[in-house]
PDB file of C-alpha atoms and ligand atoms in Angstrom:
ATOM      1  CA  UNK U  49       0.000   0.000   0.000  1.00  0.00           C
ATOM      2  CA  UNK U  50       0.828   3.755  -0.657  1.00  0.00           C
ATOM      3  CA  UNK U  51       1.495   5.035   3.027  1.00  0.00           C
ATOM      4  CA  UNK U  52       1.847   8.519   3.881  1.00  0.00           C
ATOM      5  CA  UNK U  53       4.160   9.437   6.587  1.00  0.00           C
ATOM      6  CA  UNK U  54       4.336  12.708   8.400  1.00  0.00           C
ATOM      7  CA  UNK U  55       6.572  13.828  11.140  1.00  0.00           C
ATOM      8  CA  UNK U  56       7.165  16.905  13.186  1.00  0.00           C
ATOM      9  CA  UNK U  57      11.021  15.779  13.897  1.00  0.00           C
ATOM     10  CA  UNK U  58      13.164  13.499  12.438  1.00  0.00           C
ATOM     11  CA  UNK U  59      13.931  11.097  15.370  1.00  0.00           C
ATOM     12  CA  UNK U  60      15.312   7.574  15.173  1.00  0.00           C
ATOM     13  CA  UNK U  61      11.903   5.618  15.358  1.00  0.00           C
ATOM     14  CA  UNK U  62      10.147   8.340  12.617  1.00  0.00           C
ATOM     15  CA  UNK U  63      13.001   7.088  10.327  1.00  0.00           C
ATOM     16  CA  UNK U  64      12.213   3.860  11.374  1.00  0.00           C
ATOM     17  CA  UNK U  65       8.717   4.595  10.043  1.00  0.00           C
ATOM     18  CA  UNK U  66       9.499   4.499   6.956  1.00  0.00           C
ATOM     19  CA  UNK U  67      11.886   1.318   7.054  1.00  0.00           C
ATOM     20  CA  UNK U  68       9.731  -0.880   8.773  1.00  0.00           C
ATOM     21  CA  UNK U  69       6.904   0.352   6.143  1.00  0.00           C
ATOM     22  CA  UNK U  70       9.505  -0.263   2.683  1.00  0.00           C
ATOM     23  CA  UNK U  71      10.343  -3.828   5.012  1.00  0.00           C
ATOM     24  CA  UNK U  72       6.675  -5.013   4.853  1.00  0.00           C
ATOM     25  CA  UNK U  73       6.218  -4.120   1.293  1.00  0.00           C
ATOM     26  CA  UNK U  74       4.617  -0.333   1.462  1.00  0.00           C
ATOM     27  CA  UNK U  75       5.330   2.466  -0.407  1.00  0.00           C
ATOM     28  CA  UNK U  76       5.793   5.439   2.383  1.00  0.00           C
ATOM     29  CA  UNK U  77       5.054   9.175   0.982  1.00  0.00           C
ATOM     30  CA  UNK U  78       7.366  11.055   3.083  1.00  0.00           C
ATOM     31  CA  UNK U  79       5.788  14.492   4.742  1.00  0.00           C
ATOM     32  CA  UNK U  80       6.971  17.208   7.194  1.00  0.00           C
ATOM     33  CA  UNK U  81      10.316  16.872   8.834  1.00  0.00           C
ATOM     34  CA  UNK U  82      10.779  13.410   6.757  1.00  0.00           C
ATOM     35  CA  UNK U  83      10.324  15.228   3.333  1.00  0.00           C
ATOM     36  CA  UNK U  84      12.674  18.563   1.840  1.00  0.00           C
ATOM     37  CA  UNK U  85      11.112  21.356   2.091  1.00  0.00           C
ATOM     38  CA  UNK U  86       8.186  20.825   3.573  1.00  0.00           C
ATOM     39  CA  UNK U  87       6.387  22.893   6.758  1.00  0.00           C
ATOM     40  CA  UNK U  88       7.459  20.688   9.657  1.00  0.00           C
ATOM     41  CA  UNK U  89       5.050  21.827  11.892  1.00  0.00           C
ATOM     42  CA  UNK U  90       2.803  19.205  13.274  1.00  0.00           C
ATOM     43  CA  UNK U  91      -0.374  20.454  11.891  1.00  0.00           C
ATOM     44  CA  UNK U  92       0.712  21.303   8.858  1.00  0.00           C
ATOM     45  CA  UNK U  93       3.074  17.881   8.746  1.00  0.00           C
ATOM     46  CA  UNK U  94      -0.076  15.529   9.640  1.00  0.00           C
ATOM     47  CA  UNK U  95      -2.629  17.475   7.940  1.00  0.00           C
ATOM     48  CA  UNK U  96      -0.738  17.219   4.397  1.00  0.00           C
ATOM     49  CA  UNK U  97      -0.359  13.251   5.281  1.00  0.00           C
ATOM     50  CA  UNK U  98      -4.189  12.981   6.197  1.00  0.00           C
ATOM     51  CA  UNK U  99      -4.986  14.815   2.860  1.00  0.00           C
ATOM     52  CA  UNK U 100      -3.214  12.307   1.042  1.00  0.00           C
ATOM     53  CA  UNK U 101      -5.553   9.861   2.320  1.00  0.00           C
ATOM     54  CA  UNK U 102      -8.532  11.988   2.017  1.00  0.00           C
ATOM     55  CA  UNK U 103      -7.684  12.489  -1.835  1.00  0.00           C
ATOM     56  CA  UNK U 104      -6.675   9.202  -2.889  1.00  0.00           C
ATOM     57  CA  UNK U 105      -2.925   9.722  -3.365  1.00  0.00           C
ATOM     58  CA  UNK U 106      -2.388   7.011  -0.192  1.00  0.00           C
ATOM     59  CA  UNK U 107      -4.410   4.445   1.104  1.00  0.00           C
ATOM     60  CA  UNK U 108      -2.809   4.997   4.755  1.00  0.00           C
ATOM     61  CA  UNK U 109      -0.504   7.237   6.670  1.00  0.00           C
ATOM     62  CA  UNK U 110       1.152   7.095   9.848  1.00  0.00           C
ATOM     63  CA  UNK U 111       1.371  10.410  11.798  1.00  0.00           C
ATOM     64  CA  UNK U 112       3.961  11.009  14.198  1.00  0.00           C
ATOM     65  CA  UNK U 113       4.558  14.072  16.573  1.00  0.00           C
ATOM     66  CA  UNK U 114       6.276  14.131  20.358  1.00  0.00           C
ATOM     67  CA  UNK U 115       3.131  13.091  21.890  1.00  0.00           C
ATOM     68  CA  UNK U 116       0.982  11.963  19.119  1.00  0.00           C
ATOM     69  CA  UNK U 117      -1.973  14.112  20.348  1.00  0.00           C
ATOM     70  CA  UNK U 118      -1.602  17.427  17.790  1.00  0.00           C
ATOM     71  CA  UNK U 119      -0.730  14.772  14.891  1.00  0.00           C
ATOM     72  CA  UNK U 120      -4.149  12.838  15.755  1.00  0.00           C
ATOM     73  CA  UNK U 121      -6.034  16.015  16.051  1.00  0.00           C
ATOM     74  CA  UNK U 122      -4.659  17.444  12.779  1.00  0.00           C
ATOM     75  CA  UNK U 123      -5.458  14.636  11.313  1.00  0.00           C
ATOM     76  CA  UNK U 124      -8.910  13.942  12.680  1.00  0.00           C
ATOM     77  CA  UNK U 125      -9.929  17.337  11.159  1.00  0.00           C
ATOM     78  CA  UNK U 126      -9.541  16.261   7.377  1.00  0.00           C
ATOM     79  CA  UNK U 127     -12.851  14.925   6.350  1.00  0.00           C
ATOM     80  CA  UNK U 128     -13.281  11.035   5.910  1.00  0.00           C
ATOM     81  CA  UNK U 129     -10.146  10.370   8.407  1.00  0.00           C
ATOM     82  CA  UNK U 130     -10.342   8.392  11.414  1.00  0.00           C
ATOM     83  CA  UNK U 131      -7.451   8.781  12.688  1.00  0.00           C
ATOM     84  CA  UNK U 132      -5.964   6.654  15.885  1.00  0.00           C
ATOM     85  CA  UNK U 133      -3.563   7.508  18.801  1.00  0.00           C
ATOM     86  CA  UNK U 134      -1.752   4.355  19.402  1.00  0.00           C
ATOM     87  CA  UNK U 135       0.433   2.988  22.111  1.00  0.00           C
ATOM     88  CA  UNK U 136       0.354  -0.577  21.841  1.00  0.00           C
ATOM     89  CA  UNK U 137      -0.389  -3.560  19.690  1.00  0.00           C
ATOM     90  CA  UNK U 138      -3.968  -4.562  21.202  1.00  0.00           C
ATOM     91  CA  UNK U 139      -4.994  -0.476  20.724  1.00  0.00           C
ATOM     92  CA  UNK U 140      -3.675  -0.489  16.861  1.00  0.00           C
ATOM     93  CA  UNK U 141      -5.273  -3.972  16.142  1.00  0.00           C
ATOM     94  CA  UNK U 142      -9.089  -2.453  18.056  1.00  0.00           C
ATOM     95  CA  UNK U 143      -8.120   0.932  15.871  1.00  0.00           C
ATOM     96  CA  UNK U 144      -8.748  -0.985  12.447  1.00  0.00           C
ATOM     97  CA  UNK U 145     -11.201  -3.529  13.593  1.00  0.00           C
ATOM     98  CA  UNK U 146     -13.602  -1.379  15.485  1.00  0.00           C
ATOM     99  CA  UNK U 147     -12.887   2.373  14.173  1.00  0.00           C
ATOM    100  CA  UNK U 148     -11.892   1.562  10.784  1.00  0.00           C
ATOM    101  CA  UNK U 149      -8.823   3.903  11.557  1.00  0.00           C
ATOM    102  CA  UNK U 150      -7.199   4.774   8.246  1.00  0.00           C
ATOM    103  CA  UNK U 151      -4.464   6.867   9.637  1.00  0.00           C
ATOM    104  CA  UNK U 152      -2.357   5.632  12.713  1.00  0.00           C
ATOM    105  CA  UNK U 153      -0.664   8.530  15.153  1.00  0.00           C
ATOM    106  CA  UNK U 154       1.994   7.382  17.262  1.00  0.00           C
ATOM    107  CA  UNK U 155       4.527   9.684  20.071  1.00  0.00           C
ATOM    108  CA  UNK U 156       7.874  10.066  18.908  1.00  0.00           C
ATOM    109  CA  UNK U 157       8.639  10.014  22.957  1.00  0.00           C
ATOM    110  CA  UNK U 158       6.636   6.917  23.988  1.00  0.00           C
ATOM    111  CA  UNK U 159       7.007   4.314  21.093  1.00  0.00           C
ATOM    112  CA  UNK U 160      10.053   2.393  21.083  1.00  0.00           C
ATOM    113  CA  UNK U 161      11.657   0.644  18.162  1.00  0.00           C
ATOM    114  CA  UNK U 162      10.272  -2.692  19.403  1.00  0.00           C
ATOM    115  CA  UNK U 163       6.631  -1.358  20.257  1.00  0.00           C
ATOM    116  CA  UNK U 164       6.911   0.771  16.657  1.00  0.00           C
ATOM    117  CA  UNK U 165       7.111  -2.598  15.134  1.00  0.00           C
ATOM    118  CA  UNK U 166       4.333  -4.575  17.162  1.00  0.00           C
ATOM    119  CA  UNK U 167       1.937  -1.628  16.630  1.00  0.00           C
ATOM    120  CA  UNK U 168       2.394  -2.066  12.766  1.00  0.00           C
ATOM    121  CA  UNK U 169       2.017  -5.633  12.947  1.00  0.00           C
ATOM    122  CA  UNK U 170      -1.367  -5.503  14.152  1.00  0.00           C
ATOM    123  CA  UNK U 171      -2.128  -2.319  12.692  1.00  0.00           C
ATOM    124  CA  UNK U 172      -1.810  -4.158   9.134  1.00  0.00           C
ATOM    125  CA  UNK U 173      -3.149  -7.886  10.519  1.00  0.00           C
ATOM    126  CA  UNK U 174      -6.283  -6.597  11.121  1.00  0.00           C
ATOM    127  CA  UNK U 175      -9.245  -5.058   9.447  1.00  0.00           C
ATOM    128  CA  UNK U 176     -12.457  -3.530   9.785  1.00  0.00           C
ATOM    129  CA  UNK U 177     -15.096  -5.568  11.585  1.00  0.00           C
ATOM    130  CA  UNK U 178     -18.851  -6.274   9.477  1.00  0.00           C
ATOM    131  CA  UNK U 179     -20.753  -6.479  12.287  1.00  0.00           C
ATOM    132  CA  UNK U 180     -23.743  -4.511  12.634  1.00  0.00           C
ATOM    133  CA  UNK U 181     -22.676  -2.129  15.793  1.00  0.00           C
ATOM    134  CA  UNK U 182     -19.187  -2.045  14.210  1.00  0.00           C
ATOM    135  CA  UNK U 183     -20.405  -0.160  11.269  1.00  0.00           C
ATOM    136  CA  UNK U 184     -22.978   2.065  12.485  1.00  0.00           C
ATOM    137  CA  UNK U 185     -20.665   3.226  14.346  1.00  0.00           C
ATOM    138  CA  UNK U 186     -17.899   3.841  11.982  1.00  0.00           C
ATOM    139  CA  UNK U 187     -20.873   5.361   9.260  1.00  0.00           C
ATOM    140  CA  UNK U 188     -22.286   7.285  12.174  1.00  0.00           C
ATOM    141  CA  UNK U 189     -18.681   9.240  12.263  1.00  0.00           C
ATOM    142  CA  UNK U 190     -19.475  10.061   8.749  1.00  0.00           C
ATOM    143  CA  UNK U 191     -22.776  11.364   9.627  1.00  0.00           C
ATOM    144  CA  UNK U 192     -21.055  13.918  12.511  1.00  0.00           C
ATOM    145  CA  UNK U 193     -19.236  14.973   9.203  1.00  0.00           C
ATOM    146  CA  UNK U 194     -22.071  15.927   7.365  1.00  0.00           C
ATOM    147  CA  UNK U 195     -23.708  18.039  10.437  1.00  0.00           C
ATOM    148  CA  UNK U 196     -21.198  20.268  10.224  1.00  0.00           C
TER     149      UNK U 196
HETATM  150  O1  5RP M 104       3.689  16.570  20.533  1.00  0.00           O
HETATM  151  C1  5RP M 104       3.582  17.564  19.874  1.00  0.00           C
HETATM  152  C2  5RP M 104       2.258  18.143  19.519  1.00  0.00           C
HETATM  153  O2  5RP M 104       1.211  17.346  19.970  1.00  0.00           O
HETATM  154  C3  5RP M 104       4.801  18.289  19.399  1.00  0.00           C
HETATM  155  O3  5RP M 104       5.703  17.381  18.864  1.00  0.00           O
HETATM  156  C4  5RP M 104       5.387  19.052  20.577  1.00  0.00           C
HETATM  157  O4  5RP M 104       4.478  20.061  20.957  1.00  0.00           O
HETATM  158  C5  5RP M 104       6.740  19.684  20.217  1.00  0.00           C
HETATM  159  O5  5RP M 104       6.582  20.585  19.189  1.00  0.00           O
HETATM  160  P1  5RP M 104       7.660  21.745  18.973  1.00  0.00           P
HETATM  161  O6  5RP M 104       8.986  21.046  18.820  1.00  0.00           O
HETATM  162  O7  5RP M 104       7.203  22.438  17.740  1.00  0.00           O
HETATM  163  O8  5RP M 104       7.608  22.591  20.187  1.00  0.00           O
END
């Protein structure tokens, strides 16, 4: 998949973003501190990422600031995103299944190396549940959209 990949810093595990994407067979779209040029500015980093998704030009991205909270916001502003703050494995796995997440946030300061690579793991092993609660939610989020 086409995976779009912002960062407010270029730290050791938002390089290894991009690795362990390229190692599982993605093609990361590199945004913010990771890309030349670019505003590296968390907003502006994760809201160009989340567009990408929004408009087609990547089926994924993975935001990344010091926290993870502004990227997640930024993100979560761009209509059609659903975009999840994740810590651990379990959280990234319930993110697709139950929220349909299409764009993963993660902290620069709390994710290790070894946690970076168990969150992606389940982030990409699982998929949205078909269950009837499952998506009313997930179309109900699309119908907040549309009130405002
Ligand atoms: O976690 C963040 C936002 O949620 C930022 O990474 C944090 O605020 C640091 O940003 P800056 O280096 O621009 O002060």
């Amino acid at each position: 998949m086409r995976i779009a990949v912002a960062a407010d810093e270029r730290t050791g595990v938002a390089e290894a973003v991009l690795e362990a994407l390229r190692a599982r067979g993605h093609e990361p779209v590199a945004h913010g501190a990771l890309a030349a040029g670019e505003r590296a500015d968390w907003a502006w980093a994760s809201e160009r990422a989340a567009r990408d998704v929004a408009d087609g030009r990547a089926d994924q991205a993975v935001v990344c600031c010091w926290t993870g909270t502004g990227a997640s916001i930024a993100a979560n502003k761009v209509r059609g995103i659903r975009a999840a703050l994740c810590g651990d494995a379990a959280t990234a796995a319930g993110a697709r299944r139950w929220n349909d997440a299409n764009v993963l946030a993660l902290s620069l300061r709390a994710t290790s190396h070894a946690e970076l690579e168990e969150i992606l793991d389940a982030w990409f092993a699982a998929g949205p549940s078909d269950a009837d609660d499952d998506t009313a939610n997930v179309a109900h989020l699309a119908a907040i959209e549309d009130e405002r």
